[in-house]
PDB file of C-alpha atoms in Angstrom:
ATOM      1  CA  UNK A 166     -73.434 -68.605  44.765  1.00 68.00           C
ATOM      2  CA  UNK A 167     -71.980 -65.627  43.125  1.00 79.00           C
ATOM      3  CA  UNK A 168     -70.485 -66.007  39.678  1.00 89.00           C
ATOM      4  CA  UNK A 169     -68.109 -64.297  36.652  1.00 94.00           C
ATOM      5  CA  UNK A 170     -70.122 -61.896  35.185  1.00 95.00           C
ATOM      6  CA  UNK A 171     -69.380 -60.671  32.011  1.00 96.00           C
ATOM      7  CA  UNK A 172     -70.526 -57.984  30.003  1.00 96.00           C
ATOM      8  CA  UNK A 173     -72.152 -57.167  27.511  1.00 97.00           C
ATOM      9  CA  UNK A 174     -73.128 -60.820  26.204  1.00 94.00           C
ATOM     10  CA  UNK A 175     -73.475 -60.061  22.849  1.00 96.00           C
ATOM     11  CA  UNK A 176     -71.672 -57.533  20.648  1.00 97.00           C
ATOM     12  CA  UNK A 177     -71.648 -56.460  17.416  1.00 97.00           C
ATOM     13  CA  UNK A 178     -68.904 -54.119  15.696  1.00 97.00           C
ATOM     14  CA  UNK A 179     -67.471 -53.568  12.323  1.00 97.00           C
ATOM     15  CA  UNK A 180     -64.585 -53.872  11.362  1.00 97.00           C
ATOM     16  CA  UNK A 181     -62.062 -51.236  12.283  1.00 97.00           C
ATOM     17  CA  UNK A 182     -64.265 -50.532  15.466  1.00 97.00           C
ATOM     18  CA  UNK A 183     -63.309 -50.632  18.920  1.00 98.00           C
ATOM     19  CA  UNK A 184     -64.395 -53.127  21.446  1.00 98.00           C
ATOM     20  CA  UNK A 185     -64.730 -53.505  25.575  1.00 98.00           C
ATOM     21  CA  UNK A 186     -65.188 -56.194  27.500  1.00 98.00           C
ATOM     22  CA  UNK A 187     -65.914 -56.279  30.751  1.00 98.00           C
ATOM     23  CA  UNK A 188     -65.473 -58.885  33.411  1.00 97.00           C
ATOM     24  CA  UNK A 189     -66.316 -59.019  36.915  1.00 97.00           C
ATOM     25  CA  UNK A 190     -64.777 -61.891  39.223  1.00 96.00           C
ATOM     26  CA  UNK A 191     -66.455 -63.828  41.690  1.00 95.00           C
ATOM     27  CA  UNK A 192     -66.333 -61.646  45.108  1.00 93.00           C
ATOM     28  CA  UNK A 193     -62.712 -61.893  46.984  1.00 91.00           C
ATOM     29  CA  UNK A 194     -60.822 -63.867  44.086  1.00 92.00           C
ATOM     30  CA  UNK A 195     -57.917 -61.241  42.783  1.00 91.00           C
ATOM     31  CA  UNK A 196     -56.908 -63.174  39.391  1.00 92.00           C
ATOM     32  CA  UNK A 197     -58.478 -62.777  36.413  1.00 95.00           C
ATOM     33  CA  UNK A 198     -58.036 -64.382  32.810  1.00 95.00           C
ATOM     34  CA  UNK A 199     -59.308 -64.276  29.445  1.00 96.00           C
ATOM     35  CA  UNK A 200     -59.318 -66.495  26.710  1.00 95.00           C
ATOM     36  CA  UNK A 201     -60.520 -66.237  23.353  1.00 96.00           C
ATOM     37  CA  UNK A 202     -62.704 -69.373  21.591  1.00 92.00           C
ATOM     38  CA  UNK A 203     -63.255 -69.083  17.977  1.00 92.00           C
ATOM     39  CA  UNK A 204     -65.170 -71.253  15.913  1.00 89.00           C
ATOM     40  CA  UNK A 205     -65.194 -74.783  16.588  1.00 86.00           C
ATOM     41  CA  UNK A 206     -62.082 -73.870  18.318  1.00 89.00           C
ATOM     42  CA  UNK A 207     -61.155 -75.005  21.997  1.00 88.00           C
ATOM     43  CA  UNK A 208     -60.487 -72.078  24.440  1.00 90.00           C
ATOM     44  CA  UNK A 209     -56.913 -70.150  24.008  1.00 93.00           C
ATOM     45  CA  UNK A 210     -55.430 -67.885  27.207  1.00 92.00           C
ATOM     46  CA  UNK A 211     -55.110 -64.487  25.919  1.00 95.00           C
ATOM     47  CA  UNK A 212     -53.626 -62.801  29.454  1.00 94.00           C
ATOM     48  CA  UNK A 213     -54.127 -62.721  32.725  1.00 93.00           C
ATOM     49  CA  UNK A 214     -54.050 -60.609  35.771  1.00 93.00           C
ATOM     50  CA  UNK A 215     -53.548 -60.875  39.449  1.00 90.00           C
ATOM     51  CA  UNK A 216     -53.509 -57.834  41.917  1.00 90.00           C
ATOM     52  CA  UNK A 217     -54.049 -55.374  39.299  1.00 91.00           C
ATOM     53  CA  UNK A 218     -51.027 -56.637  37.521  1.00 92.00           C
ATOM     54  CA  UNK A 219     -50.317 -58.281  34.182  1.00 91.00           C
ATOM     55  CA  UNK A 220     -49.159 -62.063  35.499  1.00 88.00           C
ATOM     56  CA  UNK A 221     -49.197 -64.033  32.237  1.00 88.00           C
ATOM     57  CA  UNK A 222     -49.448 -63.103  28.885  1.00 90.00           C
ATOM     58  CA  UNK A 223     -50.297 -65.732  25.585  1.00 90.00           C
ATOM     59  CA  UNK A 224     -51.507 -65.207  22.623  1.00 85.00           C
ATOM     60  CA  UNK A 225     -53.062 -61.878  22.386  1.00 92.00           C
ATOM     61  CA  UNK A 226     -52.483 -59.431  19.243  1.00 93.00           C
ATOM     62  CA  UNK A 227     -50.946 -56.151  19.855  1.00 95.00           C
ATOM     63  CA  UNK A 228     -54.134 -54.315  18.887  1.00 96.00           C
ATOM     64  CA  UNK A 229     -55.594 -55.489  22.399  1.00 96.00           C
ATOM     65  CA  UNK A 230     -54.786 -54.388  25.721  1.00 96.00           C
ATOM     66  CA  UNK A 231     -56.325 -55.340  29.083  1.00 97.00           C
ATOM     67  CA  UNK A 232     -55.945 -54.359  32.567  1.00 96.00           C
ATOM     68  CA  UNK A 233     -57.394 -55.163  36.015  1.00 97.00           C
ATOM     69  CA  UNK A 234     -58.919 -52.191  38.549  1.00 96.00           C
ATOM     70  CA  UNK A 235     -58.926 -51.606  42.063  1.00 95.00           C
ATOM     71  CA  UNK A 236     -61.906 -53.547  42.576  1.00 94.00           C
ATOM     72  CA  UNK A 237     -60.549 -56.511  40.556  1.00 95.00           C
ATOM     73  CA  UNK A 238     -63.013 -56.476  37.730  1.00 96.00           C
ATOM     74  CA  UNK A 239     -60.952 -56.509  34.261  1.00 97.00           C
ATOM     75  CA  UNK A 240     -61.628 -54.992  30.793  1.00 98.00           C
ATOM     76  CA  UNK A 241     -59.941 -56.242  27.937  1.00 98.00           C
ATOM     77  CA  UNK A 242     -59.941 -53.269  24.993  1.00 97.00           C
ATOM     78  CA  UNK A 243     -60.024 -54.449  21.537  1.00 97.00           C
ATOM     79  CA  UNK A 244     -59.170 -52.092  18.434  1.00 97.00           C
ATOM     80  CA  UNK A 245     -59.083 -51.984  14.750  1.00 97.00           C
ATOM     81  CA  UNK A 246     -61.299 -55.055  14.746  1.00 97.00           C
ATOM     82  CA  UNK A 247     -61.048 -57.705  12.098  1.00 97.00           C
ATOM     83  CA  UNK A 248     -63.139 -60.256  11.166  1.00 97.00           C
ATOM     84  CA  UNK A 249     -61.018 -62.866  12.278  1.00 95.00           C
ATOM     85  CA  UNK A 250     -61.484 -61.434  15.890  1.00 97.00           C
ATOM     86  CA  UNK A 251     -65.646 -63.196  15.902  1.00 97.00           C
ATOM     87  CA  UNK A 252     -65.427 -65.363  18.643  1.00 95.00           C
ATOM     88  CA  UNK A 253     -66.861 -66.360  22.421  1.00 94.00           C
ATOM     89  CA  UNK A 254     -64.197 -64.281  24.806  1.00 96.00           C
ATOM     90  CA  UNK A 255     -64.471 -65.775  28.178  1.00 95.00           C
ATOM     91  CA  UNK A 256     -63.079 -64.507  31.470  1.00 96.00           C
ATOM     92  CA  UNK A 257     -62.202 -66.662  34.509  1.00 95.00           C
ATOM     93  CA  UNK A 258     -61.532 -65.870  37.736  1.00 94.00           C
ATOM     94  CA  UNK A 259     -59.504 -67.461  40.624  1.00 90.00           C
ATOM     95  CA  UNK A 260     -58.409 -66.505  44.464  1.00 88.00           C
ATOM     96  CA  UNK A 261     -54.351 -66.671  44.766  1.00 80.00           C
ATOM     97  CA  UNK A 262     -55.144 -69.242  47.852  1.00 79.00           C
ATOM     98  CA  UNK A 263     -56.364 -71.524  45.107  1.00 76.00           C
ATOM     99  CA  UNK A 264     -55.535 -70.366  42.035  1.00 70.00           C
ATOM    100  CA  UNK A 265     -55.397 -73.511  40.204  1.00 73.00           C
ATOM    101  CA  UNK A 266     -58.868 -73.689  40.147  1.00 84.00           C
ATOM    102  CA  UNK A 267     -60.398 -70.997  37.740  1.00 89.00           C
ATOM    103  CA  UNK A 268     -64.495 -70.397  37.241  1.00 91.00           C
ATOM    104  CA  UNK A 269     -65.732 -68.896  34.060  1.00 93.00           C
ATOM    105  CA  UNK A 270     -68.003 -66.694  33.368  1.00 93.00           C
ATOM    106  CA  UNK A 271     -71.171 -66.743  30.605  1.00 91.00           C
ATOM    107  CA  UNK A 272     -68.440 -65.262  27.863  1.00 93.00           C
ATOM    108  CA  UNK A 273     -69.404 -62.495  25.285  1.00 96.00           C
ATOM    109  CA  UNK A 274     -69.771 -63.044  22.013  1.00 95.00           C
ATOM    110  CA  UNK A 275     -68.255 -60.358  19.215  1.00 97.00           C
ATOM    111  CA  UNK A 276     -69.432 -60.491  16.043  1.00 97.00           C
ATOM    112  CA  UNK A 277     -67.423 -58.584  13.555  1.00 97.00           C
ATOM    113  CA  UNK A 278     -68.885 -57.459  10.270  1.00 96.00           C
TER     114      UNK A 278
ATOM    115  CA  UNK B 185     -44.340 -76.740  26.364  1.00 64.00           C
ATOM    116  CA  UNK B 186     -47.600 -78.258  27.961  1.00 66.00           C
ATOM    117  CA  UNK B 187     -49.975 -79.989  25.531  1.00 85.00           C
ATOM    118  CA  UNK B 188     -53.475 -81.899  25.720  1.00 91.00           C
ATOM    119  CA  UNK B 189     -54.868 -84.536  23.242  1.00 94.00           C
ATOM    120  CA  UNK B 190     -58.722 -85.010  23.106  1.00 96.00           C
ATOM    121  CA  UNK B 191     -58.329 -88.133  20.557  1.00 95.00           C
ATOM    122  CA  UNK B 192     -62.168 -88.556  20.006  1.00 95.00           C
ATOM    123  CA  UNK B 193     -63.621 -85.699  18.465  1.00 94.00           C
ATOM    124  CA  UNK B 194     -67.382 -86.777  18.595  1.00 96.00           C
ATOM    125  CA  UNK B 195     -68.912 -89.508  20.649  1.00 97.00           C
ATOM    126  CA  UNK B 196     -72.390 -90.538  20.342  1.00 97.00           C
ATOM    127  CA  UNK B 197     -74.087 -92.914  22.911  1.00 97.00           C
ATOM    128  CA  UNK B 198     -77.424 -93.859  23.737  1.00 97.00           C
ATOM    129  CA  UNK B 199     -79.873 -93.100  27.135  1.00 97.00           C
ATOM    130  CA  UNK B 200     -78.588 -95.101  29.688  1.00 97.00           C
ATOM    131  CA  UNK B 201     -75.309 -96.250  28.464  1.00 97.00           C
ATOM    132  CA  UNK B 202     -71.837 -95.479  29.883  1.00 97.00           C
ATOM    133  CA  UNK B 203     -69.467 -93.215  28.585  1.00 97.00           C
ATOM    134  CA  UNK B 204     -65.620 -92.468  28.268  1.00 98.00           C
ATOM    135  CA  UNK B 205     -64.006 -89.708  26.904  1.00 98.00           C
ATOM    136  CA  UNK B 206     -59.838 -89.634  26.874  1.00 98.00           C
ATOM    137  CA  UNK B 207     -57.380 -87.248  27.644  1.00 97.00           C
ATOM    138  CA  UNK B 208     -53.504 -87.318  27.432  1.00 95.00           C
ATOM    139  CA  UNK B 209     -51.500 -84.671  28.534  1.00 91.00           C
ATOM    140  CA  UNK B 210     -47.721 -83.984  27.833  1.00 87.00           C
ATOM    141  CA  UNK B 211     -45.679 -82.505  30.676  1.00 78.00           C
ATOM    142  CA  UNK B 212     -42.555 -82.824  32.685  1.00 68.00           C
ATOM    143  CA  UNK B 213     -44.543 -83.393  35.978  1.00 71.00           C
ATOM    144  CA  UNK B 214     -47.501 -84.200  36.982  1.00 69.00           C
ATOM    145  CA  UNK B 215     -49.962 -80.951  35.945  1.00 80.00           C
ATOM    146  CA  UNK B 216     -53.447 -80.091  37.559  1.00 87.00           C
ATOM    147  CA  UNK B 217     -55.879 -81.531  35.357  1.00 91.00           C
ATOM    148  CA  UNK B 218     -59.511 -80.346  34.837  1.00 94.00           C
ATOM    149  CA  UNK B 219     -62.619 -81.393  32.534  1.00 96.00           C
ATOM    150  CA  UNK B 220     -65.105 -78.625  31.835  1.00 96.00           C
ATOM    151  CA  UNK B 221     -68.083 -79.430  29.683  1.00 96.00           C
ATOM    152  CA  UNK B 222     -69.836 -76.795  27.973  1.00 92.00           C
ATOM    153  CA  UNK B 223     -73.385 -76.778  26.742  1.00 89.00           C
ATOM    154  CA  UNK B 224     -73.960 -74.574  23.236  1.00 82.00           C
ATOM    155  CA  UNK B 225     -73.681 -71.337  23.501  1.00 76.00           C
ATOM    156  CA  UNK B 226     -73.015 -71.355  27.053  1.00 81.00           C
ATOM    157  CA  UNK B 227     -69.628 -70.712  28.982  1.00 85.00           C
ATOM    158  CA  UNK B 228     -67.473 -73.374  30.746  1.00 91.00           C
ATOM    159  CA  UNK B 229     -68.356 -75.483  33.785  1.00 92.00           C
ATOM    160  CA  UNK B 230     -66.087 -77.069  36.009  1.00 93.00           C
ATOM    161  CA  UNK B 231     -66.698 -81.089  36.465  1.00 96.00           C
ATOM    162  CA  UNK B 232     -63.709 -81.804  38.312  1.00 95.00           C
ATOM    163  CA  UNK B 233     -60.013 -81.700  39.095  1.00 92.00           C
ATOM    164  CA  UNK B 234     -57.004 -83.395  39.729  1.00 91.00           C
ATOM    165  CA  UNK B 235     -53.742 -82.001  41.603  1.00 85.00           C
ATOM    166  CA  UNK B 236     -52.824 -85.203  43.747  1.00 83.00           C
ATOM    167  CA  UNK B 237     -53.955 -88.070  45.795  1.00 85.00           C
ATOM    168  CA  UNK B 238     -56.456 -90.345  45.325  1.00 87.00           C
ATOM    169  CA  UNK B 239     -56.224 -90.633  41.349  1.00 90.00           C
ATOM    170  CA  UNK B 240     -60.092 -91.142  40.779  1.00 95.00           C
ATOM    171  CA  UNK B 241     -61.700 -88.158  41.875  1.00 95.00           C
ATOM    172  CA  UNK B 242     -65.439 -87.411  41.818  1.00 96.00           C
ATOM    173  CA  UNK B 243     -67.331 -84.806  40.253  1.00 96.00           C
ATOM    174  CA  UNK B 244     -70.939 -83.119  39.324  1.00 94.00           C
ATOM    175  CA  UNK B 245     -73.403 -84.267  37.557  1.00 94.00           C
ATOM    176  CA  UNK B 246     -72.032 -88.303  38.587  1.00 96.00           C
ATOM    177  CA  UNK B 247     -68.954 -87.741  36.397  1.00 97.00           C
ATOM    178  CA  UNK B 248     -65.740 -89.073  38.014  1.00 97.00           C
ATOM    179  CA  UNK B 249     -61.797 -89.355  36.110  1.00 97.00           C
ATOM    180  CA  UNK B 250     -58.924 -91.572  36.551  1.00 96.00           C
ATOM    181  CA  UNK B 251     -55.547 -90.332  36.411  1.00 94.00           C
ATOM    182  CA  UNK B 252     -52.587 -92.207  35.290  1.00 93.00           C
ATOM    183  CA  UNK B 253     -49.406 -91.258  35.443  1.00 90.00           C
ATOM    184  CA  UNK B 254     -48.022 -94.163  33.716  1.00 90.00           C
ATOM    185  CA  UNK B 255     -50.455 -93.425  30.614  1.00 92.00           C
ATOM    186  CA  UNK B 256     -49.918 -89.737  30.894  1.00 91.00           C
ATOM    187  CA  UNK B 257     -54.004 -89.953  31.120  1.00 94.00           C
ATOM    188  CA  UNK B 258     -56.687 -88.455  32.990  1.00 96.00           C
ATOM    189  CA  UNK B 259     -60.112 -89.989  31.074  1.00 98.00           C
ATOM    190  CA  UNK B 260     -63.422 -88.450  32.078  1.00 98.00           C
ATOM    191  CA  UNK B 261     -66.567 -91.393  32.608  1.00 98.00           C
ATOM    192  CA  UNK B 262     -70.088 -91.338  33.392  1.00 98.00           C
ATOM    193  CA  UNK B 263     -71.709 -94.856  34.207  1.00 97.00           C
ATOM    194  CA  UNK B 264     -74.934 -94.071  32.825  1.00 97.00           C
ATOM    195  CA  UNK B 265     -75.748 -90.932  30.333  1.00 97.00           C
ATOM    196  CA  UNK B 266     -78.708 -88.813  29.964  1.00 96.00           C
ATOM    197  CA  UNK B 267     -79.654 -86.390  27.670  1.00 95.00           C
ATOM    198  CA  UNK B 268     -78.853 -83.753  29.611  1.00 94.00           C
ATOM    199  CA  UNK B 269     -74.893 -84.810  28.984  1.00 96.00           C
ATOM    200  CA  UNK B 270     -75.047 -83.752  25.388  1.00 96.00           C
ATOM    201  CA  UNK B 271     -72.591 -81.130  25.201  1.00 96.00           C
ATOM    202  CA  UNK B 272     -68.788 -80.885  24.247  1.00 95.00           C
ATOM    203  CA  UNK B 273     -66.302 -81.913  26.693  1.00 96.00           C
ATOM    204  CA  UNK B 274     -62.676 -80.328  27.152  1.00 95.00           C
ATOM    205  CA  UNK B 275     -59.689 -81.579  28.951  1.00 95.00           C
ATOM    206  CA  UNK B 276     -57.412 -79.485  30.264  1.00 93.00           C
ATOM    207  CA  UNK B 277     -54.124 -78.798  31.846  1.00 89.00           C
ATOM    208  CA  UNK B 278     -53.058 -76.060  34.100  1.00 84.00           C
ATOM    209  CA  UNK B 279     -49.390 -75.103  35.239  1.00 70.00           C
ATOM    210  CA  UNK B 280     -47.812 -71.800  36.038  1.00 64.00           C
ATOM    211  CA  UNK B 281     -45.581 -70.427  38.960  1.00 59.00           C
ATOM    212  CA  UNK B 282     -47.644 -67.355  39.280  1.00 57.00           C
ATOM    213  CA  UNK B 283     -50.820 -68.571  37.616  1.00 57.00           C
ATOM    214  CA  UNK B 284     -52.306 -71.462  36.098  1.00 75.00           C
ATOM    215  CA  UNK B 285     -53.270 -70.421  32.814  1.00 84.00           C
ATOM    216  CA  UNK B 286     -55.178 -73.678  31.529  1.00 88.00           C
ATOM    217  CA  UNK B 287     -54.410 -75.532  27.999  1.00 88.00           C
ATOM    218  CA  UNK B 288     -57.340 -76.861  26.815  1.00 91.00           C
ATOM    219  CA  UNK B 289     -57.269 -80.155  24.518  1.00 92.00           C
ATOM    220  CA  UNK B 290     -59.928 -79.973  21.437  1.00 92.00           C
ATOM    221  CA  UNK B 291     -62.767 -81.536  22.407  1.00 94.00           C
ATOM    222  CA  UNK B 292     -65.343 -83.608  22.351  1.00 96.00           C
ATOM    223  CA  UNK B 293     -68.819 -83.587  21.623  1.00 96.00           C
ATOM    224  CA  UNK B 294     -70.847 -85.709  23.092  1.00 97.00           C
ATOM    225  CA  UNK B 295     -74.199 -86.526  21.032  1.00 97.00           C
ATOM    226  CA  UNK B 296     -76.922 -88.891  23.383  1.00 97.00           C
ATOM    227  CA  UNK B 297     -79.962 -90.611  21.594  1.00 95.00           C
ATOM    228  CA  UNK B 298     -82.740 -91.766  22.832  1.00 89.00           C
TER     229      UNK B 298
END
């Protein structure tokens, strides 16, 4: 079965750079989340979309932004990266007929020097 | 707000041996409750849910978790381990009107010897 893809798996930036992530959903699910997992850390929501619109936001910092596109995938913009922004971003995915359940995807992992 | 309490941060058991990991949620009502286990470096894999009914439900990999309401508890067991089952565990709550962000507790890693 089809899964959350997410791209690119690995990045590395320095600081101050910009960052995009990329997530595509599983085929027909129209909500999309990310959350950020840091070291040792457990999994915090950053924001979430459903229909192209912004349906949730939690912790993210102002310098990132994040939408969702026709086709559903999502990209979650990152700028003036700090260190303290290393960490294992994962998207999830979920169709509105049963959204409780989400499915994640792989997750990218920034590295910021 | 919603909260989730992993009390056991690291579990080791041997081959063959069963296994328990505990949860405890804080809520008003009765949230959907998940455990995902996730291997290193590796993203996060559903084992099961719970919205309502039947409070043991069944998962993958032979995993299966009771919920009790009375405890506020929703504990994730395995009868028998194998290696394979090393990997850190997380609880997790999801509520929302529009969407069901999920609250994750801690975790737990999970360490199996031979």
């Amino acid at each position: 079965a089809a899964g959350v893809i997410q791209s690119p798996r690995h990045l590395i930036k320095e600081k101050r750079e910009t960052a995009t992530l990329k997530c595509y959903p599983i085929p027909r699910h129209d909500t999309v989340y990310w959350y950020q997992q840091g070291p040792g850390q457990d999994p915090q929501f950053l924001i979430s979309f459903y229909e192209k619109m912004q349906s949730d936001k939690g912790s993210i910092p102002d310098r990132f932004s994040a939408q969702q596109f026709s086709d559903y995938h999502s990209e979650l913009n990152m700028s003036s990266l700090e260190l303290g922004d290393s960490a294992l971003y994962f998207c999830a995915s979920s169709h509105s007929d049963f959204q409780e359940t989400q499915y994640f995807g792989p997750g990218t992992r920034l590295l910021v020097l | 707000a919603q909260s989730v309490t992993q009390p056991d941060i690291h579990i080791t058991v041997s081959e063959g041996a069963s296994l328990e990991l505990r949860c405890n949620y804080s809520y008003g009502a009765t949230p959907y409750l998940f455990w995902y286990v996730q291997s290193p470096g590796q993203g996060l894999q559903l084992l099961l849910k719970y919205f309502s009914g039947d409070t043991l439900v069944q998962g993958i990999k032979g995993f299966e978790a009771e919920f009790k309401r009375s405890q506020s508890s929703f504990n994730l067991r395995k009868p028998s381990v194998h290696w394979s089952d090393a990997a850190e565990y997380f609880c997790a709550v999801g509520v929302g009107a529009n969407d069901y962000k999920l609250s994750f507790g801690a975790g737990t890693t999970v360490t199996v010897r031979a």
